[in-house]
Coordinates of N, CA and C in Angstrom, one line a residue:
X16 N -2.7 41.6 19.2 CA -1.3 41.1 19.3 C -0.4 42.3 19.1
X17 N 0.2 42.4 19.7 CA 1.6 43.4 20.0 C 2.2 43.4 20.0
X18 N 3.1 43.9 18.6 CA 4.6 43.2 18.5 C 6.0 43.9 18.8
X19 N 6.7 43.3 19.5 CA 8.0 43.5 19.9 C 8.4 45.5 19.7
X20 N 8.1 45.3 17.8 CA 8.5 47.1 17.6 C 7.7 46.7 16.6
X21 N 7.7 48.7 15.9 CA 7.4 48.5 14.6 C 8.1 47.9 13.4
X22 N 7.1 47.3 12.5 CA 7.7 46.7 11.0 C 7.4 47.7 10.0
X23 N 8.4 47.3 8.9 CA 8.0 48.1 8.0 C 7.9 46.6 7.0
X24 N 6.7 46.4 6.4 CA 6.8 44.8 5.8 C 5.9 44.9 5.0
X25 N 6.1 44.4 3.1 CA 4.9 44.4 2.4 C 3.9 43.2 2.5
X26 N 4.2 42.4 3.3 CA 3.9 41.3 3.4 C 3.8 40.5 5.2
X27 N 2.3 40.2 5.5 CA 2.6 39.6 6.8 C 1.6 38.3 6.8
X28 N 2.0 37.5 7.5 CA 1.6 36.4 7.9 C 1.3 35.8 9.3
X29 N 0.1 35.2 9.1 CA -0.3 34.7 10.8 C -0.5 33.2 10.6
X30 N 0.6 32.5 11.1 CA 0.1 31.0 11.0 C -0.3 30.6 12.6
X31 N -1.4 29.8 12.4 CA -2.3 28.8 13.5 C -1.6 27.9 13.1
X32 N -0.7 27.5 14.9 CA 0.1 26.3 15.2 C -0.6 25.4 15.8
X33 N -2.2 25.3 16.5 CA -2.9 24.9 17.1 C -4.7 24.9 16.9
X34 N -5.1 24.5 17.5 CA -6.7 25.0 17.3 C -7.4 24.4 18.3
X35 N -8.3 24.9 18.8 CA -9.3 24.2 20.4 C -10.3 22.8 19.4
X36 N -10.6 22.4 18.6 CA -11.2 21.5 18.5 C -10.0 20.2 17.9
X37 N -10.9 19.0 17.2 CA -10.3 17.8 17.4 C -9.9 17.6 15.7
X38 N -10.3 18.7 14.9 CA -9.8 18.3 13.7 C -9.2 19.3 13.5
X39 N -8.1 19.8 12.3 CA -6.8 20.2 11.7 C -7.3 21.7 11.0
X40 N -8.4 22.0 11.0 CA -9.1 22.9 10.6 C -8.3 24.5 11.1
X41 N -8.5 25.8 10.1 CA -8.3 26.6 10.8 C -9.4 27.9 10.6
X42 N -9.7 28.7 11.6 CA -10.6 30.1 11.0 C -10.4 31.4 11.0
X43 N -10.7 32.0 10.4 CA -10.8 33.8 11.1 C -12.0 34.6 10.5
X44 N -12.6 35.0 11.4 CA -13.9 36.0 11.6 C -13.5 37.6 10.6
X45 N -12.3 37.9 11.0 CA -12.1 39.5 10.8 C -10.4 39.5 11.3
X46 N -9.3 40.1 10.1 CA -8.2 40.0 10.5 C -8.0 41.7 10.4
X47 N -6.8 42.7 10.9 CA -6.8 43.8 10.6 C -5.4 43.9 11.1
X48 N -4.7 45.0 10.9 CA -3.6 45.3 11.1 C -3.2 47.0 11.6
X49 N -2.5 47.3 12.4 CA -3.0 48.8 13.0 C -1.6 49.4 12.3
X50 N -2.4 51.1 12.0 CA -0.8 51.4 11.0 C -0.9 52.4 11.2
X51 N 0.8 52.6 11.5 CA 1.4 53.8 12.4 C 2.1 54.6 11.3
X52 N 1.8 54.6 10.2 CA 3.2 55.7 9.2 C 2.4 56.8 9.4
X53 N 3.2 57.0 7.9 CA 2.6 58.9 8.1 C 0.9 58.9 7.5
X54 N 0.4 60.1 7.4 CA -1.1 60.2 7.2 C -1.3 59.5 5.7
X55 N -2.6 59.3 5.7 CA -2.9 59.0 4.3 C -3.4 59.9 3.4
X56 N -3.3 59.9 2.1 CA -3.6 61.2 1.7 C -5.2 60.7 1.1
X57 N -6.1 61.9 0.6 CA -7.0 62.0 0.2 C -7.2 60.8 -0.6
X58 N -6.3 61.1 -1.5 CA -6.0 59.9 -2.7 C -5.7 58.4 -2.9
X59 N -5.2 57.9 -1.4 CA -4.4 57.4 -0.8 C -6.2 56.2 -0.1
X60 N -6.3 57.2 0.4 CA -7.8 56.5 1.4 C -9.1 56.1 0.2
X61 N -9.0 57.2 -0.9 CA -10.5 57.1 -2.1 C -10.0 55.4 -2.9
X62 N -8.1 55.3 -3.0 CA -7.9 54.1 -3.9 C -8.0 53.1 -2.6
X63 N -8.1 52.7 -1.5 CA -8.5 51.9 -0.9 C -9.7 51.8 -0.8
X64 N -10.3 52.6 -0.4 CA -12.7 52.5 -0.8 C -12.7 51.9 -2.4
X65 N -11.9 51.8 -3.0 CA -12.2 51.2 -4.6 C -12.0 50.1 -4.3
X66 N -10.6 49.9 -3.8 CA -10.5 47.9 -3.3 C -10.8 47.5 -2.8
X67 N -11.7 47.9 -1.7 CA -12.6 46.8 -0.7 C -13.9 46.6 -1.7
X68 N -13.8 46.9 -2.7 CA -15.5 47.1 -2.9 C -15.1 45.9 -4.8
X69 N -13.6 45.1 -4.3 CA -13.4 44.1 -5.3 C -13.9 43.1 -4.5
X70 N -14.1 42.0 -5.7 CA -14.6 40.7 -5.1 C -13.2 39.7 -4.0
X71 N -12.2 40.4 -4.1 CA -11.4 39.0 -3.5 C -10.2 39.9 -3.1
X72 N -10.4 41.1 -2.1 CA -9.2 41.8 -2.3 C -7.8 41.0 -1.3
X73 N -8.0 40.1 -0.7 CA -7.1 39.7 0.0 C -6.0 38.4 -1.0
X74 N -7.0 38.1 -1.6 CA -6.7 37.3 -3.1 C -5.7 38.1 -3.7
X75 N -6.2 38.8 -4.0 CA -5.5 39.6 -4.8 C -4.3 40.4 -4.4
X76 N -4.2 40.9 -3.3 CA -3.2 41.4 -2.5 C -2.1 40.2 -2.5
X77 N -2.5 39.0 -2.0 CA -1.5 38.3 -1.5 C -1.1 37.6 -3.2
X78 N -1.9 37.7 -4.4 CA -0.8 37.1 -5.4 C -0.3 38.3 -6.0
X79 N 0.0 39.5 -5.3 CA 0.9 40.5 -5.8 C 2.1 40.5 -5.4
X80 N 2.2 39.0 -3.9 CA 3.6 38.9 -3.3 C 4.2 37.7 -4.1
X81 N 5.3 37.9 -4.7 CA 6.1 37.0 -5.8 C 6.4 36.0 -4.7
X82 N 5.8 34.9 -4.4 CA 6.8 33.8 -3.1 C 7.6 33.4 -3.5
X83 N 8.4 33.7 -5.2 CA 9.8 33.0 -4.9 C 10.9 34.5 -4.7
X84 N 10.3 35.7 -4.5 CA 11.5 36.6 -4.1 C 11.9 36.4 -2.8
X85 N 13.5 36.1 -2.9 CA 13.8 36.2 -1.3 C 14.3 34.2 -1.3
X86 N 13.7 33.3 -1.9 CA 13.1 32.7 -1.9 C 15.0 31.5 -1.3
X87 N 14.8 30.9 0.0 CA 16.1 30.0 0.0 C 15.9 28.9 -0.8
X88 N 14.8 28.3 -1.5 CA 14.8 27.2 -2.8 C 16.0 27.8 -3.8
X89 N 17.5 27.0 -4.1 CA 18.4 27.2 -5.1 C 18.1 27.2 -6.5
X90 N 16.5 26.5 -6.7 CA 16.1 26.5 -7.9 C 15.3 27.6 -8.5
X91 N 14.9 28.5 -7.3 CA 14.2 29.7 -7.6 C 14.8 30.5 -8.4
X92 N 15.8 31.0 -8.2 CA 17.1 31.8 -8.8 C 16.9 31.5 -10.4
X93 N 17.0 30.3 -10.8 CA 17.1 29.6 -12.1 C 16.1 29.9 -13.0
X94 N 14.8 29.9 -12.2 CA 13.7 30.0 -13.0 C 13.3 31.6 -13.9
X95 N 12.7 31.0 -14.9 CA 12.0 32.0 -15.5 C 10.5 32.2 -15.2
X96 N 10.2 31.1 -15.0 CA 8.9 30.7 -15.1 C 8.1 29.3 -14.2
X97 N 7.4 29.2 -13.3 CA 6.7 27.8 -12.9 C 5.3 28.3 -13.3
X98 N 4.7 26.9 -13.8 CA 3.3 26.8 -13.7 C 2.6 25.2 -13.5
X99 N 1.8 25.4 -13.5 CA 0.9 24.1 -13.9 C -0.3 24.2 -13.8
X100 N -1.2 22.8 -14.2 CA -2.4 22.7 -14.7 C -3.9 22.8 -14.0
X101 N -3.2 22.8 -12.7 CA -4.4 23.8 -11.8 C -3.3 23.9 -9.9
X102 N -4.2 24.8 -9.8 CA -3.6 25.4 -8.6 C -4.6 25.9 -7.8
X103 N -5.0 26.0 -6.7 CA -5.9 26.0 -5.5 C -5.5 27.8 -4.8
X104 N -6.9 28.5 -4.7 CA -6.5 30.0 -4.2 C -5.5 29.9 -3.4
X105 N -4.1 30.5 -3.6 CA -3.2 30.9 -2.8 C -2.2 29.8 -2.2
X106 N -2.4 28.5 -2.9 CA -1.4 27.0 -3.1 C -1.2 27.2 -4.2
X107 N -0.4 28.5 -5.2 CA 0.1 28.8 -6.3 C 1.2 27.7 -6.5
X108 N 2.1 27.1 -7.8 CA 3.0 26.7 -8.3 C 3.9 27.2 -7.8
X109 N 3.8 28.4 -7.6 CA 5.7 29.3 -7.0 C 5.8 28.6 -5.3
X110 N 4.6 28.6 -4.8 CA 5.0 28.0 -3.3 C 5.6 26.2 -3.2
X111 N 5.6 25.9 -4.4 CA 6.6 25.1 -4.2 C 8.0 25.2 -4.1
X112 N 8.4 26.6 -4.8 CA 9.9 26.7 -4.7 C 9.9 28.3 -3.9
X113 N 9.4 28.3 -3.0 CA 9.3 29.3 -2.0 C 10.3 29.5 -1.1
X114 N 11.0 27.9 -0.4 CA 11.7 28.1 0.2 C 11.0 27.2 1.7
X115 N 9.8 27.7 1.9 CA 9.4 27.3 2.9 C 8.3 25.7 2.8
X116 N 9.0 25.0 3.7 CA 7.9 23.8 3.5 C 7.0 23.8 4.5
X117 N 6.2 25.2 5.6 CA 5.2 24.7 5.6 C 4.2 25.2 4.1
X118 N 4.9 26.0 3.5 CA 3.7 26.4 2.3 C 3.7 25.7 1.0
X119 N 2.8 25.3 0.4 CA 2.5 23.7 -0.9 C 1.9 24.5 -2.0
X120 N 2.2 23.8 -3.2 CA 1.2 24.0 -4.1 C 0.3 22.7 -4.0
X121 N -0.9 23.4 -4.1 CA -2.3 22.3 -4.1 C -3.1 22.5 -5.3
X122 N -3.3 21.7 -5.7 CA -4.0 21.3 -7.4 C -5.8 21.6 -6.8
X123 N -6.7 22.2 -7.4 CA -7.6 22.7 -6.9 C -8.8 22.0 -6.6
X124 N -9.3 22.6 -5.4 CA -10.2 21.2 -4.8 C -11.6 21.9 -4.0
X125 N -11.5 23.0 -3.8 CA -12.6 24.0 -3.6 C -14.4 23.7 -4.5
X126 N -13.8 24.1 -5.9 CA -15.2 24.1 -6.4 C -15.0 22.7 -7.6
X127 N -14.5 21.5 -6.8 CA -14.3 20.3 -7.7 C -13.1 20.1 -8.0
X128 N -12.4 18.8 -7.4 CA -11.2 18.7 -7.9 C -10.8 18.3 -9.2
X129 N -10.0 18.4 -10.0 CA -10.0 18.0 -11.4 C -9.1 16.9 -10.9
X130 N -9.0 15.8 -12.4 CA -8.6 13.8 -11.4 C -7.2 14.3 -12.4
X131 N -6.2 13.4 -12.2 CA -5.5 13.7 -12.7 C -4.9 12.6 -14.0
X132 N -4.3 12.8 -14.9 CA -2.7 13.3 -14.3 C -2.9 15.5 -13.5
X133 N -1.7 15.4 -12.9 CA -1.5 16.4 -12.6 C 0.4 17.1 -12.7
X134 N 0.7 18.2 -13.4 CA 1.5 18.6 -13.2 C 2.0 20.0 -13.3
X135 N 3.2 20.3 -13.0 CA 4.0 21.3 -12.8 C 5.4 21.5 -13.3
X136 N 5.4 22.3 -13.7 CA 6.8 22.8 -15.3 C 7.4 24.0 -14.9
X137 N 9.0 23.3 -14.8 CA 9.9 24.8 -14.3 C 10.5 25.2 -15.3
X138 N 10.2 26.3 -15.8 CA 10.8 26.7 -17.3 C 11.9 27.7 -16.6
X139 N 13.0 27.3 -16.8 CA 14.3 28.0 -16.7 C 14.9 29.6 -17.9
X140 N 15.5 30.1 -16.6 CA 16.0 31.2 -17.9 C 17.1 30.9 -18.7
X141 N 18.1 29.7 -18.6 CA 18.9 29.0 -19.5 C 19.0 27.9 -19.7
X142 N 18.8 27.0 -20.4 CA 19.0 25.6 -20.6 C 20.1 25.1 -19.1
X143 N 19.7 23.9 -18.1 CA 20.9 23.5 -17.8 C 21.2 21.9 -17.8
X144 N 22.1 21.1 -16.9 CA 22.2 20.0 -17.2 C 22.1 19.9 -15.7
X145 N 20.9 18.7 -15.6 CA 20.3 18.6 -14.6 C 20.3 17.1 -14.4
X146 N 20.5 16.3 -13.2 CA 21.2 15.3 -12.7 C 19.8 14.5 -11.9
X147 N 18.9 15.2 -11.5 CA 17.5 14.9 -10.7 C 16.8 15.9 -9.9
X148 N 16.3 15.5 -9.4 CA 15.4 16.4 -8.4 C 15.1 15.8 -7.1
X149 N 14.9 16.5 -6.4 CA 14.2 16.6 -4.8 C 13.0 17.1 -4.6
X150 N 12.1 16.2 -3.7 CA 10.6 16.3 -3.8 C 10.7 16.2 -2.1
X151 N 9.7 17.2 -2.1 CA 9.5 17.6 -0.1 C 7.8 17.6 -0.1
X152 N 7.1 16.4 0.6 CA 6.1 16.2 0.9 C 5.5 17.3 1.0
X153 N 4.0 17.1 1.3 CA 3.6 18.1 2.2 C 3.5 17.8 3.8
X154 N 3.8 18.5 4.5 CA 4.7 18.1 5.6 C 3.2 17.9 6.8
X155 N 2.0 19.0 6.4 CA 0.8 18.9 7.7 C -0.5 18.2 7.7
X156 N -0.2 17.0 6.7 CA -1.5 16.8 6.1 C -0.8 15.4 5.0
X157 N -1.1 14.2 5.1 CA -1.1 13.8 3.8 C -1.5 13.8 2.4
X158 N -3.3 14.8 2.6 CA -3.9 14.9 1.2 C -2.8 15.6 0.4
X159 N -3.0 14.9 -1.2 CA -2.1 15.4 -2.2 C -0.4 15.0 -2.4
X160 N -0.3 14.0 -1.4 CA 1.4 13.2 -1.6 C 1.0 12.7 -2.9
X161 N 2.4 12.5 -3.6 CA 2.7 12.3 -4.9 C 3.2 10.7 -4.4
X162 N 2.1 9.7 -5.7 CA 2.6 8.2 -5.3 C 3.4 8.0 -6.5
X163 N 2.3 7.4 -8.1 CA 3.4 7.5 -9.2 C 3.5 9.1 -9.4
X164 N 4.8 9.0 -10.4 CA 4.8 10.2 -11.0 C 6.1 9.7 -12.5
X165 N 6.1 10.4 -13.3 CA 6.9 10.6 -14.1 C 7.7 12.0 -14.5
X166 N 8.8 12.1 -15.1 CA 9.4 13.0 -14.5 C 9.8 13.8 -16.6
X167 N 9.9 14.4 -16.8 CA 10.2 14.9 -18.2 C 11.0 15.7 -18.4
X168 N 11.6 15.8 -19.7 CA 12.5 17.8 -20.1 C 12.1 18.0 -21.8
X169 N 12.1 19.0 -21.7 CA 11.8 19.6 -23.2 C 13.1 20.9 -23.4
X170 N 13.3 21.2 -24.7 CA 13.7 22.2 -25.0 C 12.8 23.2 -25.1
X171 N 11.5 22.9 -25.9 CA 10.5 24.2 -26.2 C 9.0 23.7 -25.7
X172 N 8.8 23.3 -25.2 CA 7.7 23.0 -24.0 C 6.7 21.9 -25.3
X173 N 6.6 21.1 -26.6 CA 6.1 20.7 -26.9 C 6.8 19.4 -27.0
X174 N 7.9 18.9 -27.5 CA 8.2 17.5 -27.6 C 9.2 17.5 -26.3
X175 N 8.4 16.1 -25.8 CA 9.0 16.0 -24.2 C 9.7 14.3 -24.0
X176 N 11.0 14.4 -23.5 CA 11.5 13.1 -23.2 C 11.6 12.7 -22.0
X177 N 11.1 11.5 -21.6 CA 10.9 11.0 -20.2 C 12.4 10.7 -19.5
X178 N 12.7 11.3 -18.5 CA 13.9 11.1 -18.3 C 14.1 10.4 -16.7
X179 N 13.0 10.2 -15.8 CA 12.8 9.5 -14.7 C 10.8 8.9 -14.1
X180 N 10.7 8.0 -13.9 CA 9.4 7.6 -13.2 C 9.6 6.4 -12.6
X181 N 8.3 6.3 -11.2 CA 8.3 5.7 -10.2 C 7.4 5.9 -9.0
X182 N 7.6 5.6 -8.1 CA 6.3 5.6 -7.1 C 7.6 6.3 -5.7
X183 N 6.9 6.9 -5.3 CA 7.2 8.2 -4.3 C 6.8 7.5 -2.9
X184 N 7.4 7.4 -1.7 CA 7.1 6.6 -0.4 C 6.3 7.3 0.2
X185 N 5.1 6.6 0.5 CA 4.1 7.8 1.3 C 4.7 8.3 2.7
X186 N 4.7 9.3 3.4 CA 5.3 9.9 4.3 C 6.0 11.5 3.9
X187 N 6.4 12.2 5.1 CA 6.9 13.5 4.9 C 8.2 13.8 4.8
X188 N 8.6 12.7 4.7 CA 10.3 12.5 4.3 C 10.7 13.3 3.0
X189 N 12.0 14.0 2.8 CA 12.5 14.6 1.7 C 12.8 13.4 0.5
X190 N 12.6 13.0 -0.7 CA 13.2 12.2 -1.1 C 13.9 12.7 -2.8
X191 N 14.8 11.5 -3.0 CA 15.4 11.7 -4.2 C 15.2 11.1 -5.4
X192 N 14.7 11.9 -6.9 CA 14.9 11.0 -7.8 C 16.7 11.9 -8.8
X193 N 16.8 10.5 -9.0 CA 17.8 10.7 -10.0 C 17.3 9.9 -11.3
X194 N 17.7 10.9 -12.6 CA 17.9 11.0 -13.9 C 18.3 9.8 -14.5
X195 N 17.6 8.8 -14.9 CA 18.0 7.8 -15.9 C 19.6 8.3 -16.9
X196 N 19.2 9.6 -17.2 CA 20.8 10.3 -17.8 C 20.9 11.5 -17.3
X197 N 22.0 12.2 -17.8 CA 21.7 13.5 -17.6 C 21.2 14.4 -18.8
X198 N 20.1 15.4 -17.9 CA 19.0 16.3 -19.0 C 19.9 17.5 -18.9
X199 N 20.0 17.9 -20.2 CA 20.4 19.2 -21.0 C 19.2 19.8 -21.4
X200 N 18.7 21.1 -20.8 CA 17.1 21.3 -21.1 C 16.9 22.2 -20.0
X201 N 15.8 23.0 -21.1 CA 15.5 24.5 -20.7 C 14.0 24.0 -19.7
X202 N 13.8 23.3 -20.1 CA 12.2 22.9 -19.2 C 12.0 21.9 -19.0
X203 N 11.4 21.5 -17.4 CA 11.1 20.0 -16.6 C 9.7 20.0 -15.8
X204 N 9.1 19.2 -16.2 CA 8.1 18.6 -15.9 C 7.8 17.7 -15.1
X205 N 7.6 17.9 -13.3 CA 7.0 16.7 -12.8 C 5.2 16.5 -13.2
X206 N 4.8 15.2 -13.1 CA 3.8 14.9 -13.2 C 3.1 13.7 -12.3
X207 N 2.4 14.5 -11.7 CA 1.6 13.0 -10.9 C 0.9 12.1 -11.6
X208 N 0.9 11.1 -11.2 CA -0.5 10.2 -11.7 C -1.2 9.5 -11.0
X209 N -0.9 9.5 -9.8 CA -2.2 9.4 -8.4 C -1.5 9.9 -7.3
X210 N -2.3 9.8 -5.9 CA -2.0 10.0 -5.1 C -1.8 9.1 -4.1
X211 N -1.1 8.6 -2.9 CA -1.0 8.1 -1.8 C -2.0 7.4 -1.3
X212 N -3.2 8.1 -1.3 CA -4.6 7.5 -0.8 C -6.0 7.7 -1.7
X213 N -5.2 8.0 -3.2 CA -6.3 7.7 -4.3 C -7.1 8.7 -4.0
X214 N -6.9 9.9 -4.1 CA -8.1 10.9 -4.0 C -7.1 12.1 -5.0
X215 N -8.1 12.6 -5.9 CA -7.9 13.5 -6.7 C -7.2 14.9 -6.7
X216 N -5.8 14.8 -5.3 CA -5.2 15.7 -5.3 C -3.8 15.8 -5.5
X217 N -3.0 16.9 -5.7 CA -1.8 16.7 -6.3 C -1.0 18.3 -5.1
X218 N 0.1 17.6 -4.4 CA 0.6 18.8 -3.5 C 1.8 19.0 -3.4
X219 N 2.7 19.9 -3.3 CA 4.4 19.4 -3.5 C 4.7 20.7 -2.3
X220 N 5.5 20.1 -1.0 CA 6.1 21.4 -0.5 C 7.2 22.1 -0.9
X221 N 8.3 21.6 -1.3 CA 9.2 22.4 -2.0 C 9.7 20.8 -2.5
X222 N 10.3 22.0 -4.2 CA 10.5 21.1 -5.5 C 12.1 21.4 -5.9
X223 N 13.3 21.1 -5.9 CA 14.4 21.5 -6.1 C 15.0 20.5 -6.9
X224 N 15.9 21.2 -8.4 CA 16.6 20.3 -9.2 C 18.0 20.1 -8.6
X225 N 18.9 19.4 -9.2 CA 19.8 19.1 -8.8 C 20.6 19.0 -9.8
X226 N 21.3 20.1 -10.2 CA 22.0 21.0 -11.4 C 23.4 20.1 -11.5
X227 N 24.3 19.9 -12.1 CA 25.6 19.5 -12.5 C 25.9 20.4 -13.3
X228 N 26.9 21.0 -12.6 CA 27.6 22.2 -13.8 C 28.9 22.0 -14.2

């Protein structure tokens, strides 16, 4: 593939918009990239022969790219912190507030999914007063739509008050919950408690609060 000019980019991506067979699947044999800078140095080439010779260096390359820098999610900005209680190689918690909905966080399903509940916690760098949230399907696939869920805020991540719950419309529609009140609070908690089609996954394309200031 040959592109237009040179990039200078610490970060690249090849998405498959299509595939020659009849299921949703995608693959690759061998990916590489051709690089035009200046020479490498001695030192330069010996610390690459070290990292191919890690168990998962593409793993590990790609969670050295922060996906909420850069990130057009408004909520990104806010945070200190996202996590949750499992996450699937490279469907990290931050790719929900990435910006981009084709990329999800997916609760892990590789070597066994764990059943849920399932959730995910945006710990902010200041307390704010927060009015609800916006939930964006996963947009290519229905596994892992959110059916119930309950919605929480804490000040210090241990005593939590339920401040919204309800059942999520299956489809890839954007939708809205609003706040039984409004939360003053440094940290919010969605949590699933099944899914769409009752299978043990949990997937959010992008997660955004909806601040009142």
């Amino acid at each position: 593939i040959a592109f237009g000019k040179t990039i200078s980019a610490q970060a690249i991506k090849l998405v498959a918009l299509s595939g020659f067979g009849r299921d949703s699947a995608a693959s690759l044999a061998e990916l590489a990239v051709l690089y035009t800078g200046p020479p490498l140095t001695d030192a330069m080439v010996e610390a690459a022969a070290a990292y191919r010779k890690t168990a998962s260096a593409t793993e590990e390359m790609y969670e050295a790219v922060n996906p909420l820098e850069g990130s057009s999610n408004p909520t990104a900005a806010l945070l200190e912190r996202v996590t949750a209680n499992s996450e699937s190689a490279n469907e990290t918690a931050a790719h929900a507030l990435d910006g981009d909905p084709q990329t999800i966080w997916h609760t892990q399903w590789r070597d066994g999914a764990t059943k849920h509940p399932h959730w995910i916690m945006l710990e902010f760098k200041s307390p704010l007063s927060i009015a609800g949230l916006t939930y964006l399907p996963r947009q290519d696939r229905q596994n892992g739509r959110i059916a119930d869920y309950v919605v929480e805020a804490s000040d210090d991540g241990k005593q939590w008050r339920k401040v919204a719950s309800g059942t999520f419309e299956d489809g890839a529609k954007l939708q809205t919950v609003w706040f039984t009140e409004l939360a003053r609070t440094a940290m919010l908690r969605l949590t699933a408690l099944s899914e769409q089609r009752n299978q043990p996954f949990t997937s959010i394309a992008e997660l955004t609060v909806i601040e009142q200031k």
